[in-house]
mmCIF file of C-alpha atoms and ligand atoms in Angstrom:
data_model
loop_
_atom_site.group_PDB
_atom_site.id
_atom_site.type_symbol
_atom_site.label_atom_id
_atom_site.label_comp_id
_atom_site.label_asym_id
_atom_site.label_seq_id
_atom_site.Cartn_x
_atom_site.Cartn_y
_atom_site.Cartn_z
ATOM 1 C CA MET A 100 -33.931 8.940 9.516
ATOM 2 C CA GLN A 101 -31.839 7.128 6.854
ATOM 3 C CA LYS A 102 -28.699 5.547 8.005
ATOM 4 C CA GLU A 103 -25.569 7.121 6.608
ATOM 5 C CA LYS A 104 -23.582 5.011 4.223
ATOM 6 C CA LYS A 105 -20.742 2.921 6.227
ATOM 7 C CA LYS A 106 -17.119 4.205 6.018
ATOM 8 C CA ILE A 107 -14.857 1.423 5.335
ATOM 9 C CA MET A 108 -11.217 1.284 4.635
ATOM 10 C CA LEU A 109 -9.183 -1.573 2.827
ATOM 11 C CA THR A 110 -5.674 -1.581 1.606
ATOM 12 C CA GLY A 111 -2.690 -3.806 1.555
ATOM 13 C CA ASP A 112 0.791 -4.520 0.323
ATOM 14 C CA ARG A 113 2.647 -7.675 -1.375
ATOM 15 C CA PRO A 114 4.722 -9.350 1.121
ATOM 16 C CA THR A 115 7.715 -9.454 -1.189
ATOM 17 C CA GLY A 116 9.993 -7.765 1.079
ATOM 18 C CA ARG A 117 9.948 -5.314 4.159
ATOM 19 C CA LEU A 118 8.240 -2.006 3.872
ATOM 20 C CA HIS A 119 10.153 1.077 2.815
ATOM 21 C CA ILE A 120 9.665 4.810 3.140
ATOM 22 C CA GLY A 121 7.801 4.946 -0.348
ATOM 23 C CA HIS A 122 5.139 2.738 1.216
ATOM 24 C CA TYR A 123 4.961 4.881 4.287
ATOM 25 C CA VAL A 124 4.339 8.304 2.448
ATOM 26 C CA GLY A 125 2.189 6.549 -0.307
ATOM 27 C CA SER A 126 -0.222 4.664 1.800
ATOM 28 C CA LEU A 127 0.955 3.920 5.501
ATOM 29 C CA ARG A 128 0.609 7.478 6.495
ATOM 30 C CA GLN A 129 -2.805 7.818 5.331
ATOM 31 C CA ARG A 130 -4.134 4.560 6.846
ATOM 32 C CA LEU A 131 -2.815 5.725 10.257
ATOM 33 C CA GLU A 132 -4.713 9.063 9.805
ATOM 34 C CA ILE A 133 -7.961 6.994 8.883
ATOM 35 C CA GLN A 134 -7.182 4.608 11.845
ATOM 36 C CA GLU A 135 -6.972 7.390 14.417
ATOM 37 C CA SER A 136 -9.856 9.454 12.968
ATOM 38 C CA GLY A 137 -12.474 7.360 14.551
ATOM 39 C CA GLU A 138 -14.714 8.044 11.694
ATOM 40 C CA TYR A 139 -14.457 4.601 10.209
ATOM 41 C CA ASP A 140 -16.897 1.735 10.851
ATOM 42 C CA LYS A 141 -14.141 -0.661 9.698
ATOM 43 C CA VAL A 142 -10.466 -0.481 8.808
ATOM 44 C CA PHE A 143 -8.733 -3.517 7.150
ATOM 45 C CA VAL A 144 -5.256 -3.765 6.104
ATOM 46 C CA MET A 145 -4.265 -6.833 3.819
ATOM 47 C CA LEU A 146 -1.023 -8.966 3.378
ATOM 48 C CA ALA A 147 -1.607 -9.661 -0.164
ATOM 49 C CA ASP A 148 0.360 -12.807 -0.179
ATOM 50 C CA ALA A 149 -1.553 -14.510 -3.138
ATOM 51 C CA GLN A 150 -0.889 -11.457 -5.235
ATOM 52 C CA ALA A 151 2.630 -11.721 -4.325
ATOM 53 C CA LEU A 152 2.711 -15.202 -5.658
ATOM 54 C CA THR A 153 1.551 -14.175 -9.158
ATOM 55 C CA ASP A 154 5.089 -13.298 -9.936
ATOM 56 C CA ASN A 155 6.927 -15.191 -7.363
ATOM 57 C CA ALA A 156 5.394 -18.567 -7.618
ATOM 58 C CA GLU A 157 8.920 -19.990 -7.603
ATOM 59 C CA ASN A 158 9.783 -18.168 -4.389
ATOM 60 C CA PRO A 159 7.368 -19.201 -1.760
ATOM 61 C CA GLU A 160 10.189 -18.719 0.965
ATOM 62 C CA LYS A 161 10.334 -15.000 0.316
ATOM 63 C CA VAL A 162 6.570 -14.716 0.430
ATOM 64 C CA LYS A 163 6.346 -16.511 3.616
ATOM 65 C CA GLU A 164 9.292 -14.666 5.414
ATOM 66 C CA SER A 165 7.793 -11.296 4.250
ATOM 67 C CA VAL A 166 4.284 -11.744 5.643
ATOM 68 C CA LEU A 167 5.698 -11.804 9.293
ATOM 69 C CA GLN A 168 8.200 -9.103 8.285
ATOM 70 C CA VAL A 169 5.446 -6.671 6.911
ATOM 71 C CA ALA A 170 3.170 -7.470 9.759
ATOM 72 C CA ILE A 171 6.044 -6.306 12.117
ATOM 73 C CA ASP A 172 6.480 -3.063 9.951
ATOM 74 C CA TYR A 173 2.849 -2.364 10.365
ATOM 75 C CA LEU A 174 2.858 -2.731 14.187
ATOM 76 C CA SER A 175 6.071 -0.674 14.344
ATOM 77 C CA VAL A 176 4.615 2.260 12.397
ATOM 78 C CA GLY A 177 1.445 2.448 14.722
ATOM 79 C CA ILE A 178 -1.103 0.237 12.891
ATOM 80 C CA ASP A 179 -3.070 -0.779 15.967
ATOM 81 C CA PRO A 180 -4.843 -4.415 15.830
ATOM 82 C CA LYS A 181 -7.487 -2.940 18.056
ATOM 83 C CA LYS A 182 -8.532 -0.457 15.611
ATOM 84 C CA THR A 183 -7.441 -2.193 12.269
ATOM 85 C CA HIS A 184 -7.981 -5.620 11.214
ATOM 86 C CA ILE A 185 -4.776 -6.998 9.736
ATOM 87 C CA LEU A 186 -5.462 -10.201 7.391
ATOM 88 C CA ILE A 187 -3.726 -12.535 5.245
ATOM 89 C CA GLN A 188 -5.201 -12.720 1.796
ATOM 90 C CA SER A 189 -4.933 -16.537 1.046
ATOM 91 C CA GLU A 190 -6.463 -17.332 4.398
ATOM 92 C CA ILE A 191 -9.839 -16.011 2.983
ATOM 93 C CA PRO A 192 -11.012 -18.338 0.353
ATOM 94 C CA GLN A 193 -14.114 -16.178 -0.309
ATOM 95 C CA LEU A 194 -11.793 -13.600 -1.812
ATOM 96 C CA HIS A 195 -10.658 -16.150 -4.569
ATOM 97 C CA GLU A 196 -14.093 -17.301 -5.245
ATOM 98 C CA LEU A 197 -15.214 -13.527 -5.985
ATOM 99 C CA THR A 198 -12.314 -13.456 -8.464
ATOM 100 C CA VAL A 199 -13.435 -16.377 -10.327
ATOM 101 C CA TYR A 200 -16.882 -14.786 -10.821
ATOM 102 C CA TYR A 201 -15.479 -11.255 -11.711
ATOM 103 C CA MET A 202 -13.038 -12.685 -14.284
ATOM 104 C CA ASN A 203 -16.380 -13.271 -16.598
ATOM 105 C CA LEU A 204 -16.857 -9.508 -16.555
ATOM 106 C CA VAL A 205 -13.422 -8.325 -17.641
ATOM 107 C CA THR A 206 -12.164 -8.857 -21.256
ATOM 108 C CA VAL A 207 -8.507 -10.008 -22.081
ATOM 109 C CA SER A 208 -7.998 -6.706 -23.961
ATOM 110 C CA ARG A 209 -9.213 -4.649 -20.930
ATOM 111 C CA ALA A 210 -6.657 -6.581 -18.647
ATOM 112 C CA GLN A 211 -4.011 -6.146 -21.072
ATOM 113 C CA ARG A 212 -4.632 -2.425 -21.417
ATOM 114 C CA ASN A 213 -3.819 -1.527 -17.707
ATOM 115 C CA PRO A 214 -0.804 0.823 -17.659
ATOM 116 C CA THR A 215 0.487 -0.218 -14.318
ATOM 117 C CA VAL A 216 0.322 -3.757 -15.285
ATOM 118 C CA LYS A 217 2.264 -3.150 -18.624
ATOM 119 C CA ALA A 218 5.079 -1.280 -16.734
ATOM 120 C CA GLU A 219 5.365 -4.156 -14.276
ATOM 121 C CA LEU A 220 5.590 -6.748 -16.959
ATOM 122 C CA LYS A 221 8.417 -4.644 -18.422
ATOM 123 C CA MET A 222 10.072 -4.447 -14.922
ATOM 124 C CA ARG A 223 9.994 -7.881 -14.159
ATOM 125 C CA GLY A 224 11.018 -9.135 -17.570
ATOM 126 C CA PHE A 225 7.805 -10.971 -18.795
ATOM 127 C CA GLY A 226 8.123 -10.436 -22.425
ATOM 128 C CA GLY A 227 5.703 -11.628 -25.225
ATOM 129 C CA ASP A 228 3.012 -13.969 -23.989
ATOM 130 C CA SER A 229 5.250 -15.409 -21.019
ATOM 131 C CA VAL A 230 3.173 -13.508 -18.283
ATOM 132 C CA PRO A 231 1.518 -15.856 -15.800
ATOM 133 C CA VAL A 232 -2.243 -15.727 -16.460
ATOM 134 C CA GLY A 233 -2.469 -14.844 -12.617
ATOM 135 C CA PHE A 234 -0.233 -11.852 -13.049
ATOM 136 C CA LEU A 235 -2.323 -10.311 -15.800
ATOM 137 C CA ALA A 236 -5.524 -11.019 -13.694
ATOM 138 C CA TYR A 237 -4.192 -9.696 -10.423
ATOM 139 C CA PRO A 238 -6.078 -6.148 -10.798
ATOM 140 C CA ILE A 239 -9.318 -8.595 -10.859
ATOM 141 C CA SER A 240 -8.342 -10.135 -7.643
ATOM 142 C CA GLN A 241 -7.681 -6.884 -6.276
ATOM 143 C CA ALA A 242 -11.103 -5.908 -6.961
ATOM 144 C CA SER A 243 -12.386 -8.804 -4.968
ATOM 145 C CA ASP A 244 -10.311 -7.540 -2.086
ATOM 146 C CA ILE A 245 -11.571 -4.269 -2.097
ATOM 147 C CA THR A 246 -15.404 -5.171 -2.789
ATOM 148 C CA ALA A 247 -15.423 -8.295 -0.211
ATOM 149 C CA PHE A 248 -15.233 -5.643 2.444
ATOM 150 C CA LYS A 249 -17.396 -3.294 0.676
ATOM 151 C CA ALA A 250 -14.428 -0.732 1.014
ATOM 152 C CA THR A 251 -15.419 2.816 0.426
ATOM 153 C CA ILE A 252 -11.865 4.123 0.614
ATOM 154 C CA VAL A 253 -8.542 2.780 -0.362
ATOM 155 C CA PRO A 254 -5.340 4.786 0.576
ATOM 156 C CA VAL A 255 -2.829 4.043 -1.829
ATOM 157 C CA GLY A 256 -0.034 5.421 -4.058
ATOM 158 C CA GLU A 257 -0.486 6.766 -7.595
ATOM 159 C CA ASP A 258 0.561 3.530 -9.454
ATOM 160 C CA GLN A 259 -2.655 1.960 -7.979
ATOM 161 C CA GLU A 260 -5.117 4.470 -9.747
ATOM 162 C CA PRO A 261 -5.659 2.062 -12.672
ATOM 163 C CA MET A 262 -6.496 -0.834 -10.258
ATOM 164 C CA LEU A 263 -9.184 1.412 -8.653
ATOM 165 C CA GLU A 264 -10.601 2.366 -11.831
ATOM 166 C CA GLN A 265 -10.596 -1.418 -12.890
ATOM 167 C CA CYS A 266 -12.499 -2.154 -9.643
ATOM 168 C CA ARG A 267 -15.105 0.360 -10.225
ATOM 169 C CA GLU A 268 -15.972 -0.852 -13.649
ATOM 170 C CA ILE A 269 -16.147 -4.347 -12.188
ATOM 171 C CA VAL A 270 -18.462 -2.929 -9.463
ATOM 172 C CA ARG A 271 -20.705 -1.148 -12.129
ATOM 173 C CA LYS A 272 -20.932 -4.018 -14.453
ATOM 174 C CA PHE A 273 -21.866 -6.390 -11.652
ATOM 175 C CA ASN A 274 -24.561 -4.262 -10.228
ATOM 176 C CA SER A 275 -26.017 -3.450 -13.683
ATOM 177 C CA VAL A 276 -26.271 -7.219 -14.402
ATOM 178 C CA TYR A 277 -27.147 -8.819 -11.182
ATOM 179 C CA GLY A 278 -28.428 -5.907 -8.786
ATOM 180 C CA GLU A 279 -27.020 -3.583 -6.476
ATOM 181 C CA VAL A 280 -24.920 -5.497 -4.126
ATOM 182 C CA LEU A 281 -21.154 -3.964 -4.614
ATOM 183 C CA VAL A 282 -19.682 -0.794 -3.345
ATOM 184 C CA GLU A 283 -17.630 1.604 -5.642
ATOM 185 C CA PRO A 284 -14.581 2.487 -3.759
ATOM 186 C CA GLU A 285 -12.562 5.890 -4.079
ATOM 187 C CA ILE A 286 -9.002 6.045 -4.056
ATOM 188 C CA TYR A 287 -7.190 8.084 -1.202
ATOM 189 C CA LEU A 288 -4.001 9.506 -2.660
ATOM 190 C CA PRO A 289 -1.585 11.274 -0.546
ATOM 191 C CA PRO A 290 -1.698 15.115 -0.660
ATOM 192 C CA ASN A 291 1.676 16.064 -2.559
ATOM 193 C CA THR A 292 3.066 14.708 -5.581
ATOM 194 C CA ALA A 293 6.297 13.701 -3.787
ATOM 195 C CA CYS A 294 4.391 11.217 -1.707
ATOM 196 C CA GLN A 295 2.281 9.804 -4.530
ATOM 197 C CA ARG A 296 5.243 8.084 -6.148
ATOM 198 C CA LEU A 297 8.398 8.492 -3.964
ATOM 199 C CA PRO A 298 11.508 8.200 -6.285
ATOM 200 C CA GLY A 299 14.271 5.637 -5.614
ATOM 201 C CA THR A 300 17.607 6.564 -3.968
ATOM 202 C CA ASP A 301 18.979 6.282 -7.396
ATOM 203 C CA GLY A 302 16.830 8.946 -8.871
ATOM 204 C CA GLN A 303 14.604 6.396 -10.641
ATOM 205 C CA ALA A 304 10.894 7.190 -11.097
ATOM 206 C CA LYS A 305 9.746 4.725 -8.265
ATOM 207 C CA MET A 306 11.264 3.338 -5.143
ATOM 208 C CA SER A 307 10.483 -0.269 -5.437
ATOM 209 C CA LYS A 308 11.254 -3.338 -3.728
ATOM 210 C CA SER A 309 11.881 -4.750 -7.279
ATOM 211 C CA LEU A 310 14.456 -2.128 -8.077
ATOM 212 C CA GLY A 311 16.523 -2.475 -5.104
ATOM 213 C CA ASN A 312 16.579 1.640 -4.569
ATOM 214 C CA MET A 313 14.761 1.785 -1.339
ATOM 215 C CA ILE A 314 15.323 2.967 2.345
ATOM 216 C CA TYR A 315 13.590 0.385 4.658
ATOM 217 C CA LEU A 316 11.626 1.451 7.615
ATOM 218 C CA SER A 317 13.670 -1.013 9.263
ATOM 219 C CA ASP A 318 17.245 0.355 8.180
ATOM 220 C CA PRO A 319 19.871 0.683 11.006
ATOM 221 C CA GLU A 320 21.161 4.058 11.723
ATOM 222 C CA GLU A 321 24.304 3.432 9.687
ATOM 223 C CA GLU A 322 22.798 1.924 6.739
ATOM 224 C CA LEU A 323 20.510 4.777 6.600
ATOM 225 C CA ARG A 324 23.405 7.131 6.688
ATOM 226 C CA LYS A 325 25.346 5.301 3.795
ATOM 227 C CA LYS A 326 22.176 5.220 1.614
ATOM 228 C CA VAL A 327 21.449 9.104 2.109
ATOM 229 C CA MET A 328 24.988 10.064 1.575
ATOM 230 C CA SER A 329 25.136 8.159 -1.698
ATOM 231 C CA MET A 330 21.832 9.359 -3.013
ATOM 232 C CA PHE A 331 21.291 10.885 -6.410
ATOM 233 C CA THR A 332 20.966 14.818 -6.578
ATOM 234 C CA ASP A 333 21.587 16.948 -9.457
ATOM 235 C CA PRO A 334 24.288 15.660 -11.825
ATOM 236 C CA GLY A 335 24.998 19.277 -12.994
ATOM 237 C CA HIS A 336 25.629 20.569 -9.478
ATOM 238 C CA LEU A 337 29.465 19.737 -9.495
ATOM 239 C CA ARG A 338 31.065 22.750 -7.227
ATOM 240 C CA ILE A 339 29.289 24.227 -4.152
ATOM 241 C CA GLU A 340 29.236 27.470 -5.814
ATOM 242 C CA ASP A 341 27.270 26.293 -8.891
ATOM 243 C CA PRO A 342 23.634 26.776 -9.021
ATOM 244 C CA GLY A 343 21.528 23.638 -8.393
ATOM 245 C CA LYS A 344 18.404 22.174 -9.586
ATOM 246 C CA ILE A 345 15.521 21.009 -7.235
ATOM 247 C CA GLU A 346 13.171 19.429 -9.959
ATOM 248 C CA GLY A 347 14.196 15.842 -10.045
ATOM 249 C CA ASN A 348 16.651 16.304 -7.302
ATOM 250 C CA THR A 349 15.815 13.198 -5.033
ATOM 251 C CA VAL A 350 17.249 14.551 -1.938
ATOM 252 C CA PHE A 351 14.748 17.763 -2.138
ATOM 253 C CA THR A 352 11.829 15.299 -2.993
ATOM 254 C CA TYR A 353 12.547 13.276 0.188
ATOM 255 C CA LEU A 354 12.593 16.401 2.095
ATOM 256 C CA ASP A 355 9.324 17.520 0.629
ATOM 257 C CA ALA A 356 7.770 14.274 1.964
ATOM 258 C CA PHE A 357 9.371 14.214 5.405
ATOM 259 C CA VAL A 358 10.351 17.537 6.860
ATOM 260 C CA LYS A 359 8.258 18.531 9.772
ATOM 261 C CA GLU A 360 7.483 22.039 11.248
ATOM 262 C CA ASP A 361 10.090 21.787 13.694
ATOM 263 C CA SER A 362 12.824 20.041 11.619
ATOM 264 C CA PHE A 363 14.917 22.987 10.857
ATOM 265 C CA GLU A 364 14.710 24.401 14.305
ATOM 266 C CA LYS A 365 16.177 20.961 15.496
ATOM 267 C CA HIS A 366 18.762 20.083 12.744
ATOM 268 C CA LEU A 367 19.345 23.316 10.594
ATOM 269 C CA PRO A 368 18.673 26.318 12.391
ATOM 270 C CA GLU A 369 20.359 28.575 10.120
ATOM 271 C CA TYR A 370 17.259 28.199 7.575
ATOM 272 C CA LYS A 371 13.562 28.965 8.444
ATOM 273 C CA ASN A 372 12.157 26.576 6.063
ATOM 274 C CA LEU A 373 12.349 24.503 3.078
ATOM 275 C CA ASP A 374 11.644 27.292 0.730
ATOM 276 C CA GLU A 375 14.789 29.078 2.013
ATOM 277 C CA LEU A 376 16.945 26.136 1.532
ATOM 278 C CA LYS A 377 15.703 25.420 -1.744
ATOM 279 C CA ALA A 378 16.282 29.043 -2.733
ATOM 280 C CA HIS A 379 19.744 28.885 -1.688
ATOM 281 C CA TYR A 380 20.438 25.714 -3.438
ATOM 282 C CA ARG A 381 19.314 27.231 -6.545
ATOM 283 C CA ARG A 382 21.344 30.291 -6.316
ATOM 284 C CA GLY A 383 24.585 28.358 -5.689
ATOM 285 C CA GLY A 384 26.638 28.219 -2.588
ATOM 286 C CA LEU A 385 25.045 25.321 -0.826
ATOM 287 C CA GLY A 386 26.693 22.014 -1.133
ATOM 288 C CA ASP A 387 24.987 18.612 -1.342
ATOM 289 C CA VAL A 388 26.644 17.133 1.562
ATOM 290 C CA LYS A 389 25.046 19.606 3.931
ATOM 291 C CA VAL A 390 21.794 19.048 2.531
ATOM 292 C CA LYS A 391 22.186 15.101 2.740
ATOM 293 C CA LYS A 392 23.386 15.563 6.351
ATOM 294 C CA PHE A 393 19.938 17.510 6.966
ATOM 295 C CA LEU A 394 17.937 14.765 5.238
ATOM 296 C CA PHE A 395 19.755 11.973 7.210
ATOM 297 C CA ALA A 396 18.733 13.797 10.639
ATOM 298 C CA VAL A 397 15.241 14.217 9.415
ATOM 299 C CA LEU A 398 14.890 10.673 8.286
ATOM 300 C CA ASN A 399 16.622 9.176 11.253
ATOM 301 C CA GLU A 400 14.353 11.115 13.695
ATOM 302 C CA PHE A 401 11.532 9.596 11.780
ATOM 303 C CA LEU A 402 12.898 5.974 11.923
ATOM 304 C CA ALA A 403 14.275 5.754 15.353
ATOM 305 C CA PRO A 404 10.822 5.094 17.063
ATOM 306 C CA ILE A 405 9.917 2.842 14.325
ATOM 307 C CA ARG A 406 13.237 0.893 15.033
ATOM 308 C CA GLU A 407 12.417 0.567 18.638
ATOM 309 C CA LYS A 408 9.165 -0.940 18.013
ATOM 310 C CA ARG A 409 10.350 -3.296 15.806
ATOM 311 C CA ALA A 410 12.878 -4.669 18.179
ATOM 312 C CA TYR A 411 10.076 -5.144 20.697
ATOM 313 C CA TYR A 412 7.953 -7.028 18.147
ATOM 314 C CA GLU A 413 10.876 -9.092 16.966
ATOM 315 C CA LYS A 414 11.124 -10.328 20.534
ATOM 316 C CA ASN A 415 7.359 -10.879 21.032
ATOM 317 C CA ILE A 416 6.545 -12.488 17.778
ATOM 318 C CA GLU A 417 3.343 -14.367 19.318
ATOM 319 C CA GLU A 418 1.890 -10.742 19.673
ATOM 320 C CA VAL A 419 2.157 -10.385 15.867
ATOM 321 C CA ILE A 420 0.807 -13.637 15.194
ATOM 322 C CA GLU A 421 -2.188 -13.136 17.410
ATOM 323 C CA ALA A 422 -2.901 -9.841 15.689
ATOM 324 C CA LEU A 423 -2.916 -11.569 12.406
ATOM 325 C CA GLU A 424 -5.220 -14.337 13.675
ATOM 326 C CA GLU A 425 -7.801 -11.943 14.980
ATOM 327 C CA GLY A 426 -7.731 -9.710 12.014
ATOM 328 C CA THR A 427 -8.046 -12.622 9.551
ATOM 329 C CA ALA A 428 -10.879 -14.191 11.356
ATOM 330 C CA GLU A 429 -12.983 -10.829 11.297
ATOM 331 C CA ALA A 430 -12.106 -10.493 7.613
ATOM 332 C CA ARG A 431 -13.217 -13.993 6.771
ATOM 333 C CA ARG A 432 -16.483 -13.193 8.562
ATOM 334 C CA VAL A 433 -17.225 -9.890 6.566
ATOM 335 C CA ALA A 434 -15.996 -11.610 3.247
ATOM 336 C CA ALA A 435 -18.251 -14.639 3.731
ATOM 337 C CA GLN A 436 -21.297 -12.236 4.106
ATOM 338 C CA THR A 437 -20.487 -10.435 0.811
ATOM 339 C CA LEU A 438 -20.064 -13.759 -1.231
ATOM 340 C CA ALA A 439 -23.371 -14.762 0.123
ATOM 341 C CA ASP A 440 -24.853 -11.556 -1.060
ATOM 342 C CA VAL A 441 -22.989 -12.061 -4.443
ATOM 343 C CA LYS A 442 -24.215 -15.667 -4.944
ATOM 344 C CA ARG A 443 -27.862 -14.666 -4.128
ATOM 345 C CA ALA A 444 -27.757 -11.901 -6.649
ATOM 346 C CA MET A 445 -25.931 -14.280 -9.253
ATOM 347 C CA GLN A 446 -28.796 -16.711 -8.458
ATOM 348 C CA ILE A 447 -26.172 -19.559 -7.763
ATOM 349 C CA ASN A 448 -27.329 -19.999 -3.917
ATOM 350 C CA TYR A 449 -28.984 -23.238 -4.928
ATOM 351 C CA PHE A 450 -29.650 -24.717 -1.568
ATOM 352 C CA GLU A 451 -30.884 -21.659 0.200
ATOM 353 C CA ALA A 452 -33.183 -20.999 -2.754
ATOM 354 C CA TRP A 453 -34.619 -24.455 -2.778
ATOM 355 C CA ASN A 454 -34.960 -24.396 1.083
ATOM 356 C CA GLU A 455 -37.168 -21.350 0.779
ATOM 357 C CA GLU A 456 -39.068 -22.776 -2.201
ATOM 358 C CA TYR A 457 -39.665 -26.089 -0.857
ATOM 359 C CA GLY A 458 -39.872 -25.064 2.939
ATOM 360 C CA ARG A 459 -37.437 -27.438 4.249
ATOM 361 C CA SER A 460 -33.805 -27.692 4.676
ATOM 362 C CA PHE A 461 -31.599 -29.175 1.972
ATOM 363 C CA GLU A 462 -27.764 -28.641 2.442
HETATM 364 P P1 LIG B 136 6.525 -4.705 -5.778
HETATM 365 O O1 LIG B 136 7.775 -4.249 -6.337
HETATM 366 O O2 LIG B 136 6.756 -6.147 -5.220
HETATM 367 O O3 LIG B 136 5.303 -4.389 -6.414
HETATM 368 P P2 LIG B 136 6.193 -2.200 -4.310
HETATM 369 O O4 LIG B 136 7.260 -1.429 -3.639
HETATM 370 O O5 LIG B 136 5.539 -1.592 -5.513
HETATM 371 O O6 LIG B 136 6.435 -3.650 -4.390
HETATM 372 P P3 LIG B 136 3.525 -2.604 -3.497
HETATM 373 O O7 LIG B 136 3.209 -3.986 -2.397
HETATM 374 O O8 LIG B 136 3.189 -3.203 -4.749
HETATM 375 O O9 LIG B 136 5.087 -2.218 -3.154
HETATM 376 O O10 LIG B 136 2.664 -1.478 -2.945
HETATM 377 C C1 LIG B 136 2.001 -1.213 -1.626
HETATM 378 C C2 LIG B 136 1.476 0.110 -1.440
HETATM 379 O O11 LIG B 136 2.590 0.976 -1.426
HETATM 380 C C3 LIG B 136 0.655 0.592 -2.759
HETATM 381 O O12 LIG B 136 -0.320 1.481 -2.170
HETATM 382 C C4 LIG B 136 1.542 1.611 -3.582
HETATM 383 O O13 LIG B 136 0.766 2.451 -4.248
HETATM 384 C C5 LIG B 136 2.427 2.200 -2.483
HETATM 385 N N1 LIG B 136 3.916 2.313 -2.981
HETATM 386 C C6 LIG B 136 4.646 1.579 -3.299
HETATM 387 N N2 LIG B 136 5.970 2.155 -3.739
HETATM 388 C C7 LIG B 136 5.585 3.346 -3.522
HETATM 389 C C8 LIG B 136 6.284 4.635 -3.827
HETATM 390 N N3 LIG B 136 7.709 4.577 -4.360
HETATM 391 N N4 LIG B 136 5.927 5.820 -3.593
HETATM 392 C C9 LIG B 136 4.531 5.934 -3.101
HETATM 393 N N5 LIG B 136 3.832 4.796 -2.772
HETATM 394 C C10 LIG B 136 4.230 3.852 -3.140
HETATM 395 MG MG1 LIG B 137 4.021 -2.730 -6.600
#
């Protein structure tokens, strides 16, 4: 019987700050589902510190501090180091070695054409040719991360689609030139559009650490209340009796992403479900404050257990470090295997080949 293709997950985050609820709905929720499904041979989650440094070269403190903070976020939402290997990118030299070889398979114009990179260049203020080479090349290094673990699935938000496309192109090019070694990954997007790209509390298209419009998974209750109560809604909805818009109304987008089956029964029993609430808002007669209070209750219920686990890991930081140590060691082992396959295919496995040719052991 033919062995079924292995199912392997890899994804990660840039340690440039703590994780927010956009990361949760865009990627963390899907990782947890995969982790708990028991259907995967291996599950990897990566702290992409080397990638974070591509636009934070002068900010190593921030990256260092965030590595531990993001690891605590992982464990607090339920990433379980017994089931998921958590690794630190810069600790796996094989990943960077792969990048060097993949760079030869991508043209400068292809790298410049990536729409997410273009948007990020603008957001980070890299005008003209002032972009660091490493930043332009980060999608290539992401391809190394994905292929080093032979990942078949990558759960990420919609902004990562161009990265996955770039990765698949590299895989196809590599395999056609050197032979079938690498595996083409598939993207795993969240099921609804609210989650694929959660907007910021200010109504901007994307909640992002770089834009300062986020709700952190670690926000205390009062901070959360303040952020929710001052959120962007429908600027045309001035009086309670005015009809309101749902489209582009961030409060409703968050409700789309976070309301659970029992949320109304628990926190707003006058309505049966979100459709009823939306219909009332559209008709007029429903004030923003009431909807925001409901959203606060929903988010607070979601964040309360995460905060509790965070407090535990903050006190037991050695457990976090041990998880990173074990995950990184396993990742190193797997990446070394892939790099050996790659070098063999590229015929740059000199000593191994000479040993075979001459029947002795050169090193
Ligand atoms: P930075 O501004 O430093 O790039 P970021 O907030 O964009 O930070 P990343 O580390 O780049 O976060 O992204 C990690 C993962 O979270 C990716 O899979 C990305 O698609 C997802 N993600 C980030 N922001 C959102 C969002 N607002 N909605 C949905 N998914 C998101
Ligand atoms: Mg990003």
